[in-house]
Structures are given as structure tokens and as C-alpha cells.
Amino acid sequence: MNHDTIAAISTGMTPSGIGIIRISGPDAFLVADRLYQSKNKKKKISEQPSHTVHYGYIVENVKILDEVLVSIF
């Protein structure tokens, strides 16, 4: 059984208005916490309940790269 943490593009390779990236594996929440910033800057993805969706940003250092919806399941 594979125990790697992976990130993969889940949308087709055609132009579209949204893109979906899936992160899965034992360190998925650690990765998401590093990249995600909630709108109020207080919410950690790893502390949110399953079957919820959260609006925020993908950030690198302090720079916002994009708006996101994160779905936890």
C-alpha cells in the first residue's frame, strides 16, 4: 500500500474558469496548512471538520497567489 502524500491536477487540460487540485495522503493537511490562508487569517484547514468547504487564498510567503475553495472529505 502506498503511503505517500501527493498533489495532482484533477481537472482536464483544457482552458476553464476553475482548476481542481487534489491533495491526499498522510501529510495532506500539513501541506494544505502551509498553502492555505483563510479570509480572516485565523482558520487552519487541519482543524476544520470533514464534509465542509472553506473560502480563502493560496499564499506563498505573504503574497496571495489565488482565491480558493477548499473541500475537506
PDB file of C-alpha atoms in Angstrom:
ATOM      1  CA  MET A   1       0.000   0.000   0.000  1.00  0.00           C
ATOM      2  CA  ASN A   2       1.292   3.478  -0.932  1.00  0.00           C
ATOM      3  CA  HIS A   3       1.649   5.952   1.956  1.00  0.00           C
ATOM      4  CA  ASP A   4       2.935   8.964   0.003  1.00  0.00           C
ATOM      5  CA  THR A   5       1.361  12.394   0.140  1.00  0.00           C
ATOM      6  CA  ILE A   6       0.563  13.570  -3.385  1.00  0.00           C
ATOM      7  CA  ALA A   7      -0.873  16.608  -5.121  1.00  0.00           C
ATOM      8  CA  ALA A   8      -2.405  16.114  -8.553  1.00  0.00           C
ATOM      9  CA  ILE A   9      -4.350  18.151 -11.082  1.00  0.00           C
ATOM     10  CA  SER A  10      -7.912  16.805 -11.166  1.00  0.00           C
ATOM     11  CA  THR A  11      -9.364  18.945 -13.969  1.00  0.00           C
ATOM     12  CA  GLY A  12      -8.963  18.418 -17.682  1.00  0.00           C
ATOM     13  CA  MET A  13      -6.086  20.039 -19.540  1.00  0.00           C
ATOM     14  CA  THR A  14      -8.355  22.482 -21.372  1.00  0.00           C
ATOM     15  CA  PRO A  15      -8.970  26.176 -20.705  1.00  0.00           C
ATOM     16  CA  SER A  16     -11.502  26.683 -17.902  1.00  0.00           C
ATOM     17  CA  GLY A  17     -12.591  29.133 -15.243  1.00  0.00           C
ATOM     18  CA  ILE A  18     -11.558  26.893 -12.359  1.00  0.00           C
ATOM     19  CA  GLY A  19      -8.941  24.284 -11.653  1.00  0.00           C
ATOM     20  CA  ILE A  20      -9.125  21.456  -9.158  1.00  0.00           C
ATOM     21  CA  ILE A  21      -6.099  20.112  -7.327  1.00  0.00           C
ATOM     22  CA  ARG A  22      -6.365  17.126  -5.028  1.00  0.00           C
ATOM     23  CA  ILE A  23      -4.002  16.644  -2.099  1.00  0.00           C
ATOM     24  CA  SER A  24      -4.136  13.246  -0.429  1.00  0.00           C
ATOM     25  CA  GLY A  25      -2.032  11.137   1.884  1.00  0.00           C
ATOM     26  CA  PRO A  26      -0.837  11.241   5.479  1.00  0.00           C
ATOM     27  CA  ASP A  27       0.603  14.777   5.243  1.00  0.00           C
ATOM     28  CA  ALA A  28      -2.217  16.329   3.178  1.00  0.00           C
ATOM     29  CA  PHE A  29      -3.390  18.605   5.995  1.00  0.00           C
ATOM     30  CA  LEU A  30       0.183  19.705   6.727  1.00  0.00           C
ATOM     31  CA  VAL A  31       0.599  20.702   3.065  1.00  0.00           C
ATOM     32  CA  ALA A  32      -2.787  22.456   2.987  1.00  0.00           C
ATOM     33  CA  ASP A  33      -1.997  24.388   6.178  1.00  0.00           C
ATOM     34  CA  ARG A  34       1.226  25.670   4.590  1.00  0.00           C
ATOM     35  CA  LEU A  35      -0.521  26.878   1.421  1.00  0.00           C
ATOM     36  CA  TYR A  36      -3.969  27.981   2.605  1.00  0.00           C
ATOM     37  CA  GLN A  37      -4.859  31.226   4.353  1.00  0.00           C
ATOM     38  CA  SER A  38      -8.425  31.867   5.436  1.00  0.00           C
ATOM     39  CA  LYS A  39     -10.027  35.224   4.749  1.00  0.00           C
ATOM     40  CA  ASN A  40      -9.736  36.193   8.436  1.00  0.00           C
ATOM     41  CA  LYS A  41      -6.243  34.609   8.689  1.00  0.00           C
ATOM     42  CA  LYS A  42      -7.291  32.539  11.733  1.00  0.00           C
ATOM     43  CA  LYS A  43      -8.602  29.268  10.308  1.00  0.00           C
ATOM     44  CA  LYS A  44      -6.331  26.248   9.826  1.00  0.00           C
ATOM     45  CA  ILE A  45      -7.581  23.634   7.371  1.00  0.00           C
ATOM     46  CA  SER A  46      -6.333  20.826   9.623  1.00  0.00           C
ATOM     47  CA  GLU A  47      -8.699  21.989  12.388  1.00  0.00           C
ATOM     48  CA  GLN A  48     -11.873  22.039  10.248  1.00  0.00           C
ATOM     49  CA  PRO A  49     -14.498  19.273  10.248  1.00  0.00           C
ATOM     50  CA  SER A  50     -14.985  16.816   7.419  1.00  0.00           C
ATOM     51  CA  HIS A  51     -17.554  17.497   4.694  1.00  0.00           C
ATOM     52  CA  THR A  52     -17.067  21.275   4.796  1.00  0.00           C
ATOM     53  CA  VAL A  53     -15.957  23.901   2.261  1.00  0.00           C
ATOM     54  CA  HIS A  54     -13.787  26.902   3.127  1.00  0.00           C
ATOM     55  CA  TYR A  55     -13.071  30.118   1.206  1.00  0.00           C
ATOM     56  CA  GLY A  56      -9.606  31.618   1.346  1.00  0.00           C
ATOM     57  CA  TYR A  57      -6.357  32.090  -0.514  1.00  0.00           C
ATOM     58  CA  ILE A  58      -3.322  30.157  -1.677  1.00  0.00           C
ATOM     59  CA  VAL A  59      -0.295  32.066  -0.428  1.00  0.00           C
ATOM     60  CA  GLU A  60       3.456  31.920  -0.847  1.00  0.00           C
ATOM     61  CA  ASN A  61       5.262  33.756   1.938  1.00  0.00           C
ATOM     62  CA  VAL A  62       2.875  36.713   2.350  1.00  0.00           C
ATOM     63  CA  LYS A  63       1.844  37.013  -1.307  1.00  0.00           C
ATOM     64  CA  ILE A  64      -1.670  35.889  -2.322  1.00  0.00           C
ATOM     65  CA  LEU A  65      -1.423  33.726  -5.453  1.00  0.00           C
ATOM     66  CA  ASP A  66      -5.109  32.880  -5.973  1.00  0.00           C
ATOM     67  CA  GLU A  67      -8.551  32.595  -4.384  1.00  0.00           C
ATOM     68  CA  VAL A  68      -9.626  29.069  -3.449  1.00  0.00           C
ATOM     69  CA  LEU A  69     -12.409  26.923  -2.107  1.00  0.00           C
ATOM     70  CA  VAL A  70     -11.052  24.037  -0.047  1.00  0.00           C
ATOM     71  CA  SER A  71     -13.291  20.995   0.312  1.00  0.00           C
ATOM     72  CA  ILE A  72     -12.490  18.615   3.155  1.00  0.00           C
ATOM     73  CA  PHE A  73     -13.612  14.995   2.985  1.00  0.00           C
TER      74      PHE A  73
END
